[in-house]
Amino acid sequence: MSGDWRAEVRGRLADSVVTFDAPMARAVTLRVGGPAECLVELQSERDLEAVFEIIAERQLPFHVLGKGSNVLVRDEGLRGLVLRLGPAFRSVRRLENSATVEAGAGISNGAFVDQCRRWQLGGMEFLVAVPGSIGGAIAMNAGAHDGETAAFLRTVRVFFPRTGISDREAAEFQFAYRESPLRGNLGRMVLRGAFALQRLDEEEIRGRQQRILQWRKEHQPSDFPNCGSVFKNPPGDFAARLIDRAGLKGHTRGGAQISEKHANFIVNRGGATADEVLALVDFIQETVYSRTGVMLELEMQVFPLEYVSLG
Ligand SMILES: Cc1cc2nc3c(=O)[nH]c(=O)nc-3n(C[C@H](O)[C@H](O)[C@H](O)COP(=O)(O)OP(=O)(O)OC[C@H]3O[C@@H](n4cnc5c(N)ncnc54)[C@H](O)[C@@H]3O)c2cc1C
């Protein structure tokens, strides 16, 4: 990393909020992890382009963060920049009285689904209990209750490091189970998405939302910080079932615990470190593999990633 990049970031990003030595434990739902050298809450596309110019010129490492609901930040923290979308990217509008809704990638899934319900547009209620942003939902192809984000996505506005911002058809991209080629670890940043919903009665949508929230309350832990499912479900099975069958519920490493309520959740019972969470991850993978031959794959994103170089 060359020169005084901090001064340049501070000086060139006129619209955005820049914080140095930002505590990342506050920015992720699991509430663990060390600080980031610099957290930028972007407030304009102009600043987004400017910050990527600085990143490329000075070869800085960077990470893209949404609401941090599927991210573990390691205890040593993050070098370089963490980029997050600010309030300017949280607008939502219905296109010409149609069933298509365009949403800024920074809006929370809950706010998006609620607004769609008020327009009597439904189908994406499965996102009501996924506590991330629309950008994170597109990047992760978030899904639940037999629905997934990519099935509704029609167009997407994305920043690509080498070509800049463009509006693209969603069909151009290959989405899979909790996977997309638009994720921040590939140096890409989703700015907006347009979704085709269905015209439905508001009460019917509200009822679906309530049933989903009730199901979550009964089946998933809500009493301690967590980051949702730690592992992807292996083909034809459920990670939670395999972990439960291996007798691992309730095991702890320091303040981190395999949830008693849902075996695919690791909860922070207070003061957990990222190392303790990762020790449980290893323990689960090794135990499940030795008993079943299945190596569980992480769904949770561990930062720092292999740093992306734009040089
Ligand atoms: C209680 C709980 C329940 C959950 N239930 C579900 C569930 O049912 N189904 C499900 O799929 N997930 C679930 N999750 C996980 C998580 O909420 C989703 O993966 C969500 O889509 C992540 O969105 P986020 O904005 O928090 O992204 P983050 O967690 O901040 O980031 C996740 C990944 O997306 C990338 N990313 C984020 N925003 C952007 C962007 N704008 N452009 C490019 N890349 C981006 C990041 O770089 C990172 O790789 C749950 C989590 C919790 C805590």
XYZ file of C-alpha atoms and ligand atoms in Angstrom:
364
model
C 0.000 0.000 0.000
C 1.546 3.261 -1.067
C 1.464 6.868 0.082
C -0.993 8.586 2.328
C -4.105 6.915 1.015
C -6.109 7.873 4.087
C -5.785 11.589 3.306
C -6.759 10.940 -0.309
C -9.846 8.943 0.709
C -10.878 11.663 3.145
C -10.181 14.421 0.607
C -11.777 12.953 -2.514
C -14.994 11.436 -1.165
C -17.102 14.550 -0.809
C -20.483 12.894 -0.220
C -19.670 9.841 1.885
C -19.014 9.058 5.524
C -15.444 7.901 6.133
C -14.415 6.300 9.450
C -10.872 5.174 10.218
C -10.186 2.267 12.589
C -13.855 1.329 12.486
C -14.942 -1.406 14.921
C -16.357 -4.111 12.660
C -17.973 -6.093 15.475
C -20.635 -3.354 15.433
C -21.141 -3.695 11.685
C -21.897 -7.442 11.619
C -24.774 -9.307 13.266
C -22.499 -11.904 14.926
C -20.816 -9.060 16.835
C -17.243 -10.390 16.610
C -14.113 -9.294 14.777
C -11.395 -6.648 14.784
C -11.466 -3.135 13.292
C -11.258 -2.102 9.651
C -8.586 0.425 8.716
C -11.234 2.422 6.901
C -15.009 2.052 6.573
C -16.647 4.076 3.808
C -20.395 4.521 3.790
C -20.980 5.496 0.177
C -23.494 8.210 -0.574
C -23.155 8.631 -4.339
C -22.105 6.792 -7.472
C -19.531 9.528 -8.027
C -17.847 8.625 -4.732
C -18.070 4.931 -5.579
C -16.139 5.523 -8.797
C -13.648 7.767 -6.999
C -12.959 5.238 -4.259
C -12.365 2.472 -6.792
C -9.910 4.754 -8.624
C -7.973 5.162 -5.376
C -8.169 1.412 -4.704
C -6.789 0.599 -8.165
C -4.086 3.293 -8.205
C -2.805 2.484 -4.746
C -3.446 -1.282 -4.861
C -5.505 -1.233 -1.689
C -7.290 -4.275 -0.321
C -11.044 -3.818 0.039
C -14.224 -5.617 1.087
C -17.853 -4.984 0.212
C -20.230 -5.177 3.147
C -24.020 -5.136 3.269
C -25.732 -5.406 6.637
C -23.124 -7.893 7.808
C -25.681 -10.637 8.433
C -23.647 -13.409 6.845
C -20.114 -12.234 7.580
C -17.461 -13.209 10.102
C -14.637 -10.688 10.470
C -11.442 -12.209 11.842
C -10.029 -10.882 15.095
C -7.040 -9.222 13.404
C -9.458 -6.943 11.515
C -9.304 -5.749 7.927
C -6.598 -3.866 6.095
C -7.601 -1.266 3.534
C -11.213 -0.321 2.924
C -14.636 -1.682 3.716
C -17.298 -0.279 1.395
C -20.916 -0.139 2.428
C -23.894 1.581 0.804
C -25.390 4.526 2.713
C -28.945 5.933 2.854
C -28.697 7.345 -0.694
C -28.921 3.746 -1.935
C -32.089 2.852 -0.037
C -34.809 4.154 -2.342
C -37.609 1.908 -3.579
C -40.075 2.664 -6.371
C -42.750 0.918 -8.331
C -42.368 1.160 -12.113
C -45.388 2.775 -13.811
C -48.092 1.063 -11.822
C -46.679 -2.305 -12.852
C -45.723 -5.304 -10.712
C -42.044 -4.393 -11.070
C -40.281 -2.768 -8.125
C -36.843 -1.199 -8.270
C -34.882 -1.107 -5.017
C -31.583 0.445 -4.015
C -29.161 -2.241 -2.839
C -28.754 -0.622 0.580
C -32.391 -0.999 1.653
C -33.123 -3.701 4.216
C -35.061 -6.749 3.045
C -37.720 -6.068 5.678
C -38.338 -2.476 4.493
C -38.451 -3.662 0.870
C -40.955 -6.464 1.521
C -43.147 -4.178 3.650
C -43.284 -1.518 0.925
C -44.122 -4.134 -1.720
C -46.951 -5.356 0.516
C -48.378 -1.826 0.729
C -48.450 -1.782 -3.096
C -50.194 -5.194 -2.959
C -47.207 -6.849 -4.604
C -46.042 -10.136 -3.182
C -43.930 -13.213 -3.767
C -40.755 -12.160 -1.998
C -42.072 -12.527 1.552
C -39.408 -15.186 2.120
C -36.990 -12.268 2.619
C -38.928 -10.865 5.569
C -36.835 -12.781 8.093
C -33.504 -12.514 6.273
C -31.901 -9.571 8.095
C -29.702 -8.328 5.244
C -29.857 -5.732 2.478
C -31.261 -6.149 -1.031
C -27.665 -5.933 -2.332
C -26.654 -8.779 -0.023
C -29.728 -10.772 -1.071
C -28.771 -10.444 -4.747
C -25.072 -11.091 -4.112
C -25.790 -14.196 -1.995
C -28.941 -15.216 -3.908
C -30.607 -15.326 -0.505
C -33.522 -17.693 -0.183
C -35.835 -19.434 2.226
C -39.210 -21.141 2.379
C -38.875 -22.392 -1.226
C -38.130 -18.952 -2.664
C -34.886 -17.371 -3.846
C -33.950 -13.842 -4.844
C -32.706 -14.611 -8.361
C -36.115 -15.999 -9.389
C -37.611 -12.480 -9.104
C -34.660 -10.383 -10.259
C -35.040 -8.865 -13.739
C -32.342 -6.196 -14.051
C -29.451 -5.162 -11.895
C -27.228 -2.102 -11.669
C -23.685 -3.163 -10.863
C -20.246 -1.658 -10.538
C -17.523 -3.683 -12.267
C -13.966 -2.629 -11.382
C -12.686 -2.498 -14.949
C -15.738 -1.246 -16.850
C -17.577 0.853 -14.261
C -21.312 1.036 -13.603
C -23.806 -0.596 -15.948
C -27.434 -1.740 -16.017
C -27.636 -5.396 -16.928
C -30.208 -8.106 -17.481
C -30.207 -10.568 -14.592
C -30.361 -13.390 -17.161
C -26.757 -12.560 -18.136
C -25.561 -13.960 -14.821
C -25.445 -17.482 -13.466
C -27.128 -17.606 -10.048
C -27.030 -20.790 -7.981
C -27.795 -21.877 -4.416
C -26.405 -19.028 -2.227
C -24.070 -18.084 -5.076
C -23.844 -15.336 -7.642
C -21.126 -13.797 -9.771
C -22.019 -10.349 -8.379
C -20.536 -10.763 -4.943
C -18.138 -8.222 -3.458
C -15.380 -10.802 -3.172
C -15.153 -10.676 -6.985
C -14.661 -6.914 -6.772
C -18.242 -6.216 -7.866
C -20.802 -4.093 -6.153
C -24.559 -4.327 -6.650
C -26.202 -0.891 -6.549
C -29.820 -1.596 -7.455
C -32.140 -4.384 -8.559
C -35.541 -4.513 -10.291
C -37.835 -7.362 -9.288
C -40.981 -8.736 -10.939
C -43.525 -9.453 -8.198
C -47.103 -10.742 -8.248
C -50.295 -8.736 -7.628
C -51.710 -10.124 -4.393
C -54.088 -9.057 -1.688
C -52.334 -7.081 1.078
C -53.836 -9.229 3.826
C -52.673 -12.395 2.120
C -49.134 -11.026 1.941
C -49.290 -9.913 5.573
C -50.473 -13.390 6.574
C -47.543 -15.013 4.745
C -45.096 -12.641 6.423
C -46.524 -13.427 9.846
C -46.375 -17.190 9.271
C -42.737 -16.943 8.212
C -41.807 -14.783 11.224
C -43.623 -17.179 13.547
C -41.801 -20.178 12.019
C -38.464 -18.408 12.561
C -39.325 -17.650 16.161
C -40.053 -21.305 16.792
C -37.098 -22.787 14.916
C -34.197 -20.332 15.015
C -32.348 -18.641 17.873
C -33.128 -14.974 18.358
C -31.746 -14.500 21.866
C -28.045 -14.227 20.923
C -26.136 -12.569 18.047
C -25.552 -14.889 15.074
C -25.065 -14.780 11.314
C -27.743 -17.201 10.166
C -26.769 -20.511 8.595
C -23.067 -21.159 8.951
C -22.951 -23.955 6.344
C -24.721 -24.528 3.041
C -27.028 -27.506 2.872
C -25.288 -30.364 1.063
C -27.181 -31.780 -1.943
C -30.249 -33.727 -0.794
C -29.698 -33.083 2.914
C -29.633 -30.403 5.597
C -26.492 -29.194 7.346
C -28.507 -28.748 10.568
C -29.650 -32.389 10.473
C -26.085 -33.690 10.034
C -24.724 -31.493 12.842
C -27.588 -32.441 15.133
C -27.178 -36.183 14.378
C -23.468 -35.886 15.237
C -24.567 -34.693 18.697
C -22.922 -31.296 18.407
C -25.710 -28.960 19.561
C -24.671 -26.917 22.591
C -20.898 -27.424 22.182
C -18.943 -24.301 23.020
C -15.565 -22.697 22.407
C -15.264 -19.734 24.767
C -18.242 -17.448 24.143
C -19.259 -19.184 20.894
C -21.821 -21.970 20.948
C -23.500 -24.286 18.450
C -27.097 -23.240 18.979
C -29.275 -25.579 21.051
C -32.241 -24.522 18.917
C -30.859 -24.818 15.371
C -27.665 -26.801 14.823
C -26.579 -24.821 11.755
C -26.376 -21.592 13.778
C -23.401 -20.536 15.898
C -24.392 -17.983 18.518
C -22.290 -15.446 20.369
C -23.273 -15.945 24.001
C -21.202 -12.953 25.037
C -17.620 -11.943 24.367
C -16.982 -14.579 21.671
C -13.974 -14.072 19.412
C -13.773 -14.853 15.714
C -11.125 -17.489 16.532
C -13.594 -19.254 18.810
C -16.269 -19.245 16.103
C -13.751 -20.606 13.581
C -12.653 -23.290 16.059
C -16.284 -24.455 16.211
C -16.463 -24.381 12.402
C -13.428 -26.716 12.203
C -14.822 -28.958 14.938
C -18.173 -29.289 13.117
C -16.563 -29.938 9.729
C -14.198 -32.580 11.107
C -16.811 -34.352 13.217
C -19.500 -34.416 10.526
C -16.965 -35.552 7.920
C -15.621 -38.372 10.071
C -19.174 -39.642 10.730
C -20.835 -39.138 7.364
C -18.144 -38.488 4.743
C -19.818 -35.127 3.989
C -17.544 -32.057 4.136
C -19.832 -29.129 4.946
C -19.149 -26.007 2.920
C -19.271 -22.556 4.521
C -22.168 -20.257 3.652
C -20.927 -17.612 6.103
C -18.388 -15.289 4.454
C -15.073 -15.016 6.286
C -13.299 -11.635 5.960
C -10.474 -10.987 5.116
C -10.893 -12.838 1.880
C -8.006 -13.463 -0.418
C -7.515 -9.797 -1.192
C -8.844 -8.696 -4.570
C -6.243 -6.819 -6.587
C -7.390 -4.356 -9.209
C -3.871 -3.634 -10.413
C -31.043 -14.612 11.853
C -30.563 -14.787 10.435
C -31.344 -15.515 9.549
C -30.915 -15.692 8.231
N -31.710 -16.408 7.361
C -31.331 -16.538 6.088
C -32.171 -17.243 5.158
O -33.234 -17.735 5.493
N -31.749 -17.349 3.879
C -30.578 -16.793 3.448
O -30.260 -16.900 2.260
N -29.760 -16.133 4.308
C -30.109 -15.997 5.599
N -29.289 -15.318 6.473
C -27.963 -14.840 6.012
C -27.943 -13.406 5.468
O -28.959 -12.616 6.069
C -28.075 -13.367 3.942
O -27.013 -14.031 3.322
C -28.131 -11.924 3.408
O -28.513 -11.947 2.056
C -26.814 -11.171 3.542
O -27.071 -9.812 3.246
P -26.213 -8.645 3.897
O -26.674 -7.357 3.319
O -26.219 -8.741 5.362
O -24.776 -8.984 3.304
P -23.412 -9.214 4.137
O -23.630 -10.276 5.129
O -22.879 -7.920 4.588
O -22.476 -9.778 2.967
C -22.651 -11.103 2.493
C -21.884 -11.238 1.168
O -22.531 -10.441 0.187
C -21.632 -9.467 -0.351
N -22.398 -8.235 -0.536
C -23.184 -7.586 0.347
N -23.734 -6.499 -0.217
C -23.266 -6.457 -1.493
C -23.433 -5.562 -2.604
N -24.211 -4.462 -2.517
N -22.781 -5.845 -3.777
C -21.986 -6.937 -3.896
N -21.775 -7.817 -2.871
C -22.413 -7.574 -1.695
C -20.510 -9.320 0.686
O -19.311 -8.921 0.047
C -20.438 -10.729 1.250
O -19.656 -11.554 0.399
C -29.691 -15.132 7.804
C -28.916 -14.384 8.697
C -29.353 -14.215 10.013
C -28.519 -13.397 10.965
